Short mmCIF file of C-alpha atoms in Angstrom, two decimals:
data_model
loop_
_atom_site.label_atom_id
_atom_site.label_comp_id
_atom_site.label_asym_id
_atom_site.label_seq_id
_atom_site.Cartn_x
_atom_site.Cartn_y
_atom_site.Cartn_z
CA UNK Y 1 -4.57 9.16 17.10
CA UNK Y 2 -5.69 11.95 14.85
CA UNK Y 3 -4.41 10.58 11.55
CA UNK Y 4 -5.72 13.37 9.26
CA UNK Y 5 -4.06 16.01 11.47
CA UNK Y 6 -0.72 14.17 11.44
CA UNK Y 7 -0.93 13.64 7.69
CA UNK Y 8 -1.68 17.33 7.20
CA UNK Y 9 1.45 18.27 9.19
CA UNK Y 10 3.62 15.74 7.35
CA UNK Y 11 2.36 16.99 3.99
CA UNK Y 12 3.09 20.57 4.99
CA UNK Y 13 6.57 19.53 6.14
CA UNK Y 14 7.27 17.97 2.73
CA UNK Y 15 5.72 20.92 0.85
CA UNK Y 16 7.83 23.51 2.68
CA UNK Y 17 10.99 21.63 1.71
CA UNK Y 18 9.95 20.91 -1.90
CA UNK Y 19 10.12 17.20 -1.14
CA UNK Y 20 6.85 16.20 -2.78
CA UNK Y 21 8.83 15.48 -5.96
CA UNK Y 22 10.68 12.69 -4.09
CA UNK Y 23 7.57 11.34 -2.38
CA UNK Y 24 6.07 9.19 -5.10
CA UNK Y 25 4.24 6.16 -3.67
CA UNK Y 26 7.07 3.98 -5.02
CA UNK Y 27 9.76 5.96 -3.19
CA UNK Y 28 7.69 6.07 0.00
CA UNK Y 29 7.24 2.29 -0.14
CA UNK Y 30 11.04 1.96 -0.46
CA UNK Y 31 11.56 4.31 2.49
CA UNK Y 32 9.03 2.40 4.60
CA UNK Y 33 10.77 -0.88 3.85
CA UNK Y 34 14.19 0.60 4.69
CA UNK Y 35 12.87 1.94 8.01
CA UNK Y 36 11.27 -1.44 8.83
CA UNK Y 37 14.71 -3.03 8.29
CA UNK Y 38 16.34 -0.44 10.57
CA UNK Y 39 13.80 -1.40 13.21
CA UNK Y 40 14.52 -5.08 12.66
CA UNK Y 41 18.27 -4.41 12.89
CA UNK Y 42 17.76 -3.44 16.54
CA UNK Y 43 16.54 -6.97 17.27
CA UNK Y 44 18.75 -8.99 14.95
CA UNK Y 45 21.20 -10.53 17.43
CA UNK Y 46 18.85 -10.66 20.41
CA UNK Y 47 17.19 -13.84 21.57
CA UNK Y 48 13.39 -13.83 21.70
CA UNK Y 49 13.66 -13.56 25.45
CA UNK Y 50 16.00 -10.56 25.29
CA UNK Y 51 13.61 -8.88 22.86
CA UNK Y 52 10.77 -9.29 25.36
CA UNK Y 53 12.86 -7.50 27.99
CA UNK Y 54 13.91 -4.60 25.75
CA UNK Y 55 12.43 -1.99 28.09
CA UNK Y 56 15.10 -2.89 30.66
CA UNK Y 57 17.71 -1.26 28.40
CA UNK Y 58 16.45 2.32 28.00
CA UNK Y 59 18.78 3.45 25.18
CA UNK Y 60 17.83 0.43 23.02
CA UNK Y 61 14.18 0.89 23.89
CA UNK Y 62 14.30 4.56 22.87
CA UNK Y 63 16.05 3.66 19.60
CA UNK Y 64 13.34 1.11 18.80
CA UNK Y 65 10.64 3.64 19.66
CA UNK Y 66 12.15 6.09 17.18
CA UNK Y 67 12.43 3.50 14.42
CA UNK Y 68 8.77 2.62 14.98
CA UNK Y 69 7.89 6.30 14.59
CA UNK Y 70 9.81 6.41 11.29
CA UNK Y 71 7.87 3.42 9.99
CA UNK Y 72 4.56 5.00 10.93
CA UNK Y 73 5.51 8.37 9.45
CA UNK Y 74 6.22 6.84 6.04
CA UNK Y 75 3.06 4.72 6.25
CA UNK Y 76 1.02 7.87 6.98
CA UNK Y 77 2.68 9.69 4.07
CA UNK Y 78 2.03 6.79 1.71
CA UNK Y 79 -1.61 6.51 2.81
CA UNK Y 80 -2.00 10.25 2.26
CA UNK Y 81 -0.45 10.18 -1.22
CA UNK Y 82 -2.61 7.23 -2.27
CA UNK Y 83 -5.80 8.34 -0.53
CA UNK Y 84 -5.99 5.17 1.56
CA UNK Y 85 -7.99 5.42 4.79
CA UNK Y 86 -5.97 3.28 7.21
CA UNK Y 87 -8.50 2.50 9.93
CA UNK Y 88 -11.12 0.82 7.71
CA UNK Y 89 -8.27 -0.94 5.86
CA UNK Y 90 -7.11 -2.44 9.17
CA UNK Y 91 -10.67 -3.38 10.16
CA UNK Y 92 -11.28 -5.10 6.81
CA UNK Y 93 -8.05 -7.04 7.18
CA UNK Y 94 -8.92 -8.11 10.72
CA UNK Y 95 -12.24 -9.46 9.48
CA UNK Y 96 -10.47 -11.41 6.72
CA UNK Y 97 -7.99 -12.82 9.22
CA UNK Y 98 -10.82 -13.95 11.50
CA UNK Y 99 -12.31 -15.92 8.59
CA UNK Y 100 -8.96 -17.27 7.44
CA UNK Y 101 -7.86 -18.46 10.86
CA UNK Y 102 -10.95 -19.67 12.78
CA UNK Y 103 -10.16 -20.21 16.46
CA UNK Y 104 -10.84 -23.96 16.47
CA UNK Y 105 -8.54 -24.71 13.57
CA UNK Y 106 -5.88 -22.15 14.33
CA UNK Y 107 -5.66 -23.16 17.95
CA UNK Y 108 -5.81 -26.86 17.25
CA UNK Y 109 -2.91 -27.07 14.87
CA UNK Y 110 -1.74 -23.50 14.41
CA UNK Y 111 -1.54 -24.10 10.67
CA UNK Y 112 -0.16 -20.69 9.89
CA UNK Y 113 2.85 -21.19 12.08
CA UNK Y 114 3.37 -24.89 11.55
CA UNK Y 115 3.22 -24.63 7.82
CA UNK Y 116 6.61 -22.93 7.71
CA UNK N 1 -8.05 6.00 14.94
CA UNK N 2 -8.67 4.37 18.27
CA UNK N 3 -5.32 2.63 18.70
CA UNK N 4 -5.92 1.11 22.17
CA UNK N 5 -9.19 -0.45 20.95
CA UNK N 6 -7.52 -1.94 17.88
CA UNK N 7 -4.62 -3.22 19.97
CA UNK N 8 -7.06 -4.79 22.39
CA UNK N 9 -8.79 -6.65 19.55
CA UNK N 10 -5.51 -7.78 18.02
CA UNK N 11 -4.26 -9.02 21.40
CA UNK N 12 -7.48 -10.93 21.93
CA UNK N 13 -7.18 -12.42 18.45
CA UNK N 14 -3.66 -13.68 19.26
CA UNK N 15 -4.69 -14.90 22.72
CA UNK N 16 -7.62 -16.93 21.40
CA UNK N 17 -5.29 -18.71 18.98
CA UNK N 18 -2.43 -19.23 21.45
CA UNK N 19 -0.21 -17.08 19.23
CA UNK N 20 1.31 -14.93 21.96
CA UNK N 21 4.16 -17.44 22.14
CA UNK N 22 5.12 -16.54 18.55
CA UNK N 23 4.68 -12.80 19.04
CA UNK N 24 7.95 -11.84 20.68
CA UNK N 25 9.03 -8.32 19.73
CA UNK N 26 11.80 -9.87 17.62
CA UNK N 27 9.36 -12.01 15.61
CA UNK N 28 6.93 -9.12 15.21
CA UNK N 29 9.75 -6.93 13.88
CA UNK N 30 10.56 -9.67 11.35
CA UNK N 31 6.90 -9.94 10.34
CA UNK N 32 6.63 -6.15 9.96
CA UNK N 33 9.69 -6.09 7.75
CA UNK N 34 8.36 -8.97 5.61
CA UNK N 35 5.01 -7.18 5.17
CA UNK N 36 6.79 -3.93 4.24
CA UNK N 37 8.63 -5.86 1.53
CA UNK N 38 5.36 -7.35 0.26
CA UNK N 39 4.02 -3.80 0.01
CA UNK N 40 7.16 -2.69 -1.83
CA UNK N 41 6.87 -5.66 -4.19
CA UNK N 42 3.65 -4.15 -5.53
CA UNK N 43 5.62 -1.13 -6.73
CA UNK N 44 8.86 -2.73 -7.78
CA UNK N 45 8.56 -2.63 -11.57
CA UNK N 46 6.41 0.50 -11.78
CA UNK N 47 7.79 3.87 -12.77
CA UNK N 48 7.36 6.70 -10.27
CA UNK N 49 4.65 8.05 -12.52
CA UNK N 50 2.78 4.75 -12.64
CA UNK N 51 2.96 4.53 -8.86
CA UNK N 52 1.30 7.95 -8.58
CA UNK N 53 -1.59 6.68 -10.72
CA UNK N 54 -2.08 3.43 -8.82
CA UNK N 55 -5.72 4.23 -7.99
CA UNK N 56 -6.54 3.91 -11.70
CA UNK N 57 -5.96 0.14 -11.43
CA UNK N 58 -8.44 -0.96 -8.74
CA UNK N 59 -7.11 -4.52 -8.15
CA UNK N 60 -3.55 -3.25 -7.61
CA UNK N 61 -4.83 -0.43 -5.43
CA UNK N 62 -6.81 -2.85 -3.27
CA UNK N 63 -3.78 -5.15 -2.95
CA UNK N 64 -1.62 -2.22 -1.81
CA UNK N 65 -4.30 -1.15 0.65
CA UNK N 66 -4.28 -4.63 2.18
CA UNK N 67 -0.50 -4.76 2.45
CA UNK N 68 -0.57 -1.37 4.19
CA UNK N 69 -3.09 -2.79 6.67
CA UNK N 70 -0.75 -5.74 7.35
CA UNK N 71 2.13 -3.39 8.07
CA UNK N 72 0.01 -1.35 10.46
CA UNK N 73 -1.36 -4.44 12.21
CA UNK N 74 2.13 -5.70 13.03
CA UNK N 75 3.23 -2.23 14.08
CA UNK N 76 0.27 -2.00 16.47
CA UNK N 77 1.05 -5.48 17.87
CA UNK N 78 4.72 -4.58 18.37
CA UNK N 79 3.83 -1.29 20.06
CA UNK N 80 1.43 -3.16 22.31
CA UNK N 81 3.98 -5.82 23.26
CA UNK N 82 6.64 -3.20 24.01
CA UNK N 83 4.35 -0.66 25.65
CA UNK N 84 5.25 2.05 23.13
CA UNK N 85 2.71 4.83 22.70
CA UNK N 86 2.81 5.55 18.97
CA UNK N 87 1.30 9.02 18.73
CA UNK N 88 3.79 10.80 21.04
CA UNK N 89 6.60 8.79 19.40
CA UNK N 90 5.57 10.20 16.02
CA UNK N 91 5.24 13.74 17.41
CA UNK N 92 8.72 13.55 18.99
CA UNK N 93 10.20 12.35 15.72
CA UNK N 94 8.48 15.13 13.76
CA UNK N 95 10.00 17.69 16.13
CA UNK N 96 13.45 16.16 15.65
CA UNK N 97 13.04 16.20 11.88
CA UNK N 98 12.03 19.86 11.95
CA UNK N 99 15.29 20.67 13.77
CA UNK N 100 17.39 18.41 11.57
CA UNK N 101 16.04 19.76 8.28
CA UNK N 102 15.33 23.51 8.71
CA UNK N 103 13.29 24.83 5.79
CA UNK N 104 15.94 27.25 4.53
CA UNK N 105 18.68 24.66 4.30
CA UNK N 106 16.53 21.73 3.24
CA UNK N 107 14.80 23.72 0.53
CA UNK N 108 17.92 25.42 -0.72
CA UNK N 109 19.94 22.31 -1.39
CA UNK N 110 17.82 19.35 -0.28
CA UNK N 111 20.86 17.93 1.51
CA UNK N 112 19.04 14.86 2.65
CA UNK N 113 18.25 13.82 -0.88
CA UNK N 114 21.38 15.02 -2.57
CA UNK N 115 23.69 13.40 -0.08
CA UNK N 116 22.89 9.99 -1.42
CA UNK X 1 31.42 -20.42 -9.39
CA UNK X 2 31.97 -18.86 -12.79
CA UNK X 3 30.40 -15.47 -12.13
CA UNK X 4 31.09 -13.86 -15.52
CA UNK X 5 29.49 -16.84 -17.30
CA UNK X 6 26.38 -16.67 -15.10
CA UNK X 7 26.15 -12.92 -15.57
CA UNK X 8 26.46 -13.35 -19.30
CA UNK X 9 23.53 -15.81 -19.32
CA UNK X 10 21.41 -13.60 -17.08
CA UNK X 11 22.10 -10.56 -19.26
CA UNK X 12 21.17 -12.54 -22.36
CA UNK X 13 17.99 -13.73 -20.63
CA UNK X 14 17.00 -10.11 -19.90
CA UNK X 15 18.00 -8.93 -23.38
CA UNK X 16 15.92 -11.57 -25.15
CA UNK X 17 12.85 -10.48 -23.18
CA UNK X 18 13.48 -6.72 -23.52
CA UNK X 19 13.76 -6.50 -19.75
CA UNK X 20 16.88 -4.33 -19.62
CA UNK X 21 14.58 -1.30 -19.46
CA UNK X 22 13.28 -2.54 -16.08
CA UNK X 23 16.69 -3.51 -14.75
CA UNK X 24 18.02 -0.17 -13.56
CA UNK X 25 20.32 -0.56 -10.53
CA UNK X 26 17.57 1.02 -8.40
CA UNK X 27 14.95 -1.52 -9.49
CA UNK X 28 17.40 -4.41 -9.08
CA UNK X 29 18.19 -3.25 -5.54
CA UNK X 30 14.44 -3.23 -4.80
CA UNK X 31 14.06 -6.74 -6.26
CA UNK X 32 17.03 -8.00 -4.23
CA UNK X 33 15.54 -6.60 -1.05
CA UNK X 34 12.13 -8.13 -1.81
CA UNK X 35 13.73 -11.54 -2.44
CA UNK X 36 15.74 -11.29 0.80
CA UNK X 37 12.45 -10.69 2.64
CA UNK X 38 10.86 -13.72 0.94
CA UNK X 39 13.82 -15.75 2.17
CA UNK X 40 13.40 -14.33 5.67
CA UNK X 41 9.68 -15.11 5.57
CA UNK X 42 10.56 -18.81 5.46
CA UNK X 43 12.20 -18.46 8.88
CA UNK X 44 9.91 -15.95 10.54
CA UNK X 45 7.99 -18.15 12.95
CA UNK X 46 10.71 -20.74 13.51
CA UNK X 47 12.83 -20.84 16.63
CA UNK X 48 16.58 -20.60 16.16
CA UNK X 49 16.78 -24.30 16.89
CA UNK X 50 14.15 -25.16 14.27
CA UNK X 51 16.01 -23.02 11.73
CA UNK X 52 19.19 -25.04 12.36
CA UNK X 53 17.29 -28.25 11.57
CA UNK X 54 15.67 -26.96 8.38
CA UNK X 55 17.18 -29.74 6.25
CA UNK X 56 14.98 -32.24 8.09
CA UNK X 57 11.93 -30.76 6.32
CA UNK X 58 12.77 -31.20 2.62
CA UNK X 59 9.97 -29.00 1.15
CA UNK X 60 10.95 -26.05 3.38
CA UNK X 61 14.62 -26.64 2.67
CA UNK X 62 13.99 -26.64 -1.08
CA UNK X 63 11.92 -23.44 -0.81
CA UNK X 64 14.75 -21.73 1.10
CA UNK X 65 17.28 -22.96 -1.47
CA UNK X 66 15.22 -21.37 -4.24
CA UNK X 67 14.85 -18.06 -2.41
CA UNK X 68 18.62 -18.00 -1.89
CA UNK X 69 19.07 -18.52 -5.64
CA UNK X 70 16.74 -15.56 -6.32
CA UNK X 71 18.77 -13.33 -4.02
CA UNK X 72 22.01 -14.32 -5.75
CA UNK X 73 20.53 -13.88 -9.23
CA UNK X 74 19.56 -10.27 -8.51
CA UNK X 75 22.91 -9.61 -6.84
CA UNK X 76 24.71 -10.91 -9.94
CA UNK X 77 22.51 -8.77 -12.20
CA UNK X 78 23.13 -5.68 -10.08
CA UNK X 79 26.89 -6.29 -10.02
CA UNK X 80 26.83 -6.72 -13.79
CA UNK X 81 24.87 -3.52 -14.39
CA UNK X 82 27.15 -1.51 -12.09
CA UNK X 83 30.42 -3.16 -13.16
CA UNK X 84 31.18 -4.30 -9.60
CA UNK X 85 33.56 -7.27 -9.31
CA UNK X 86 32.10 -9.23 -6.40
CA UNK X 87 35.01 -11.40 -5.29
CA UNK X 88 37.47 -8.55 -4.57
CA UNK X 89 34.60 -6.61 -2.97
CA UNK X 90 34.04 -9.50 -0.55
CA UNK X 91 37.78 -9.87 0.13
CA UNK X 92 38.12 -6.13 0.87
CA UNK X 93 35.17 -6.30 3.26
CA UNK X 94 36.59 -9.34 5.04
CA UNK X 95 39.85 -7.47 5.58
CA UNK X 96 37.95 -4.49 7.00
CA UNK X 97 35.96 -6.75 9.32
CA UNK X 98 39.17 -8.37 10.59
CA UNK X 99 40.47 -4.91 11.54
CA UNK X 100 37.15 -3.79 13.01
CA UNK X 101 36.63 -6.87 15.17
CA UNK X 102 40.04 -8.07 16.41
CA UNK X 103 39.78 -11.57 17.93
CA UNK X 104 40.82 -10.53 21.45
CA UNK X 105 38.24 -7.78 21.75
CA UNK X 106 35.45 -9.46 19.81
CA UNK X 107 35.82 -12.71 21.71
CA UNK X 108 36.15 -11.12 25.09
CA UNK X 109 32.98 -9.10 25.04
CA UNK X 110 31.44 -9.63 21.63
CA UNK X 111 30.86 -5.89 21.36
CA UNK X 112 29.15 -6.14 18.04
CA UNK X 113 26.43 -8.37 19.41
CA UNK X 114 26.17 -6.90 22.86
CA UNK X 115 25.88 -3.38 21.59
CA UNK X 116 22.43 -4.02 20.21
CA UNK W 1 34.86 -17.14 -7.34
CA UNK W 2 36.09 -19.88 -5.04
CA UNK W 3 33.01 -20.17 -2.83
CA UNK W 4 34.20 -23.04 -0.59
CA UNK W 5 37.42 -21.14 0.19
CA UNK W 6 35.51 -17.96 1.07
CA UNK W 7 33.06 -19.93 3.20
CA UNK W 8 35.94 -21.60 4.99
CA UNK W 9 37.46 -18.21 5.84
CA UNK W 10 34.14 -16.78 6.97
CA UNK W 11 33.46 -19.83 9.16
CA UNK W 12 36.93 -19.51 10.72
CA UNK W 13 36.29 -15.80 11.31
CA UNK W 14 33.08 -16.60 13.19
CA UNK W 15 34.68 -19.51 15.08
CA UNK W 16 37.58 -17.41 16.33
CA UNK W 17 35.14 -14.85 17.74
CA UNK W 18 32.69 -17.37 19.22
CA UNK W 19 30.01 -16.01 16.91
CA UNK W 20 28.64 -19.37 15.69
CA UNK W 21 26.11 -19.16 18.52
CA UNK W 22 24.59 -16.05 16.90
CA UNK W 23 24.73 -17.45 13.36
CA UNK W 24 21.61 -19.60 13.28
CA UNK W 25 20.06 -19.71 9.80
CA UNK W 26 17.22 -17.55 11.12
CA UNK W 27 19.57 -14.84 12.37
CA UNK W 28 21.63 -14.95 9.18
CA UNK W 29 18.45 -14.53 7.12
CA UNK W 30 17.60 -11.46 9.22
CA UNK W 31 21.11 -10.06 8.75
CA UNK W 32 20.94 -10.67 4.99
CA UNK W 33 17.63 -8.85 4.78
CA UNK W 34 18.94 -5.92 6.84
CA UNK W 35 22.01 -5.63 4.58
CA UNK W 36 19.83 -5.78 1.46
CA UNK W 37 17.84 -2.84 2.88
CA UNK W 38 21.06 -0.90 3.56
CA UNK W 39 21.99 -1.47 -0.07
CA UNK W 40 18.54 -0.31 -1.19
CA UNK W 41 18.83 2.77 1.04
CA UNK W 42 21.69 3.98 -1.16
CA UNK W 43 19.29 4.15 -4.12
CA UNK W 44 16.11 5.27 -2.41
CA UNK W 45 15.90 8.87 -3.50
CA UNK W 46 17.69 8.48 -6.83
CA UNK W 47 15.87 8.40 -10.13
CA UNK W 48 16.36 5.31 -12.30
CA UNK W 49 18.60 7.40 -14.52
CA UNK W 50 20.75 8.57 -11.59
CA UNK W 51 21.07 4.97 -10.42
CA UNK W 52 22.40 3.97 -13.85
CA UNK W 53 25.11 6.64 -13.56
CA UNK W 54 26.17 5.74 -10.02
CA UNK W 55 29.78 5.08 -11.06
CA UNK W 56 30.16 8.81 -11.77
CA UNK W 57 29.98 9.47 -8.01
CA UNK W 58 32.89 7.41 -6.60
CA UNK W 59 32.00 7.65 -2.86
CA UNK W 60 28.45 6.46 -3.50
CA UNK W 61 29.69 3.76 -5.84
CA UNK W 62 32.17 2.51 -3.23
CA UNK W 63 29.44 2.50 -0.53
CA UNK W 64 27.17 0.43 -2.79
CA UNK W 65 30.04 -1.96 -3.56
CA UNK W 66 30.56 -2.52 0.17
CA UNK W 67 26.88 -3.10 0.85
CA UNK W 68 26.83 -5.66 -1.97
CA UNK W 69 29.77 -7.42 -0.32
CA UNK W 70 27.86 -7.53 2.98
CA UNK W 71 24.86 -9.12 1.28
CA UNK W 72 27.05 -11.75 -0.37
CA UNK W 73 28.94 -12.48 2.87
CA UNK W 74 25.73 -13.28 4.73
CA UNK W 75 24.43 -15.31 1.80
CA UNK W 76 27.65 -17.37 1.79
CA UNK W 77 27.41 -17.87 5.57
CA UNK W 78 23.78 -18.95 5.32
CA UNK W 79 24.54 -21.36 2.47
CA UNK W 80 27.40 -22.80 4.51
CA UNK W 81 25.27 -23.26 7.63
CA UNK W 82 22.47 -24.92 5.65
CA UNK W 83 24.69 -26.94 3.32
CA UNK W 84 23.21 -25.32 0.20
CA UNK W 85 25.39 -25.39 -2.91
CA UNK W 86 24.73 -22.00 -4.50
CA UNK W 87 25.84 -22.54 -8.09
CA UNK W 88 23.50 -25.47 -8.90
CA UNK W 89 20.72 -23.64 -7.01
CA UNK W 90 21.16 -20.66 -9.35
CA UNK W 91 21.33 -22.89 -12.44
CA UNK W 92 18.13 -24.70 -11.40
CA UNK W 93 16.35 -21.40 -10.89
CA UNK W 94 17.51 -20.08 -14.25
CA UNK W 95 16.10 -23.18 -15.93
CA UNK W 96 12.77 -22.65 -14.13
CA UNK W 97 12.67 -19.01 -15.15
CA UNK W 98 13.31 -19.93 -18.78
CA UNK W 99 10.25 -22.21 -18.69
CA UNK W 100 8.13 -19.71 -16.79
CA UNK W 101 8.88 -16.79 -19.08
CA UNK W 102 9.27 -18.11 -22.65
CA UNK W 103 10.77 -15.46 -24.94
CA UNK W 104 7.76 -15.16 -27.24
CA UNK W 105 5.27 -14.55 -24.46
CA UNK W 106 7.51 -12.54 -22.17
CA UNK W 107 8.65 -10.28 -24.99
CA UNK W 108 5.23 -9.90 -26.53
CA UNK W 109 3.44 -8.62 -23.48
CA UNK W 110 5.97 -8.69 -20.66
CA UNK W 111 3.36 -10.25 -18.40
CA UNK W 112 5.62 -10.33 -15.40
CA UNK W 113 6.10 -6.60 -15.46
CA UNK W 114 2.69 -5.56 -16.69
CA UNK W 115 0.84 -7.63 -14.15
CA UNK W 116 1.91 -5.33 -11.34
#
């Protein structure tokens, strides 16, 4: 995925509409959170099993696909406004997670999931 | 960003820890929404202006960067579990937004933002 | 529950600490949403069945009880700042729901839940 | 507000529609979080100042009032399903907050708000 190219297009889209004034990092974080909830709403009354078979219901699947796009769009906008480079951020976090949840311990008692 | 490579590593990480059982699309959508709220929490008492200057406070900036990584990690996992290809999903959504908010109308009265 | 008395105490608490400046309805709505996500976090990796037996794990139950209190505290603050009377608001909504989901239809095919 | 009476009515409403099966604490926590995000959505592009003057725009004010009712309805349902008594939970939390944020310290440097 060519993130800089997408961010450039999204920035241009906001510029052309004079929407930069609304796109403070705070407002973008709100929008991202609202979109994540709209995505979650699509799953709220499904069982786990039904959620795993979502692709069997094309209209619901398409709706979820669009909500995922909305989440990513606001994440790209926020990263652009703050100057955060997403790929190294994800790689750093994956390294931290590998240290925090070593296979032996995590597999043995799945602390993260049992704790709650 | 090489999304398939990252998704492969994240899947392997979950597999090694026997976490696939917890990673139903429903649970991943919950986790994504929780992470988005943790990201928002970092901005909650800031003014818009303070949020635009976040980079001036390195510890807060680093915390936000990590929360953004968490959001993206769960989005990549969810896309992987559902078989959603994120880049075309974003491009489709951008096309829809361009039709929904034509420059002339959106700039003139910013309907989207004034409506609320 | 004596809502006006609680709201009076919460307002006084904010006044004494000069926090009214932070408690715009927008910021309170953010805080409420963040607290709701913290509550949800407590359930995120549980099965439905485990969530129904939460009371069997006293520390988790107590944590959930406290998160519920946080949600209600911000809802009371928001209602106070906006001058919304919560009890009639709930009664109005319950009346609307009764019209929207008549027993015969809702029971027969549970449209609300099947739709998603 | 007569909480037990409202909870009784809400429980009856769910019973009549065979919705208890969907109302696990986990699902109710999801629903609460989704409703909190719908409430937040109403404020997302407003300035703090505009949010303080919401009552001047009756349709927006009414929409916010309804979203607040939805949040409270799911909170009451969740409390009922878990057997949590909300009023003492709020009073306990208020006592904890008073200890955590003593007036002198909180007023002097507003740690809670400056920290972020």
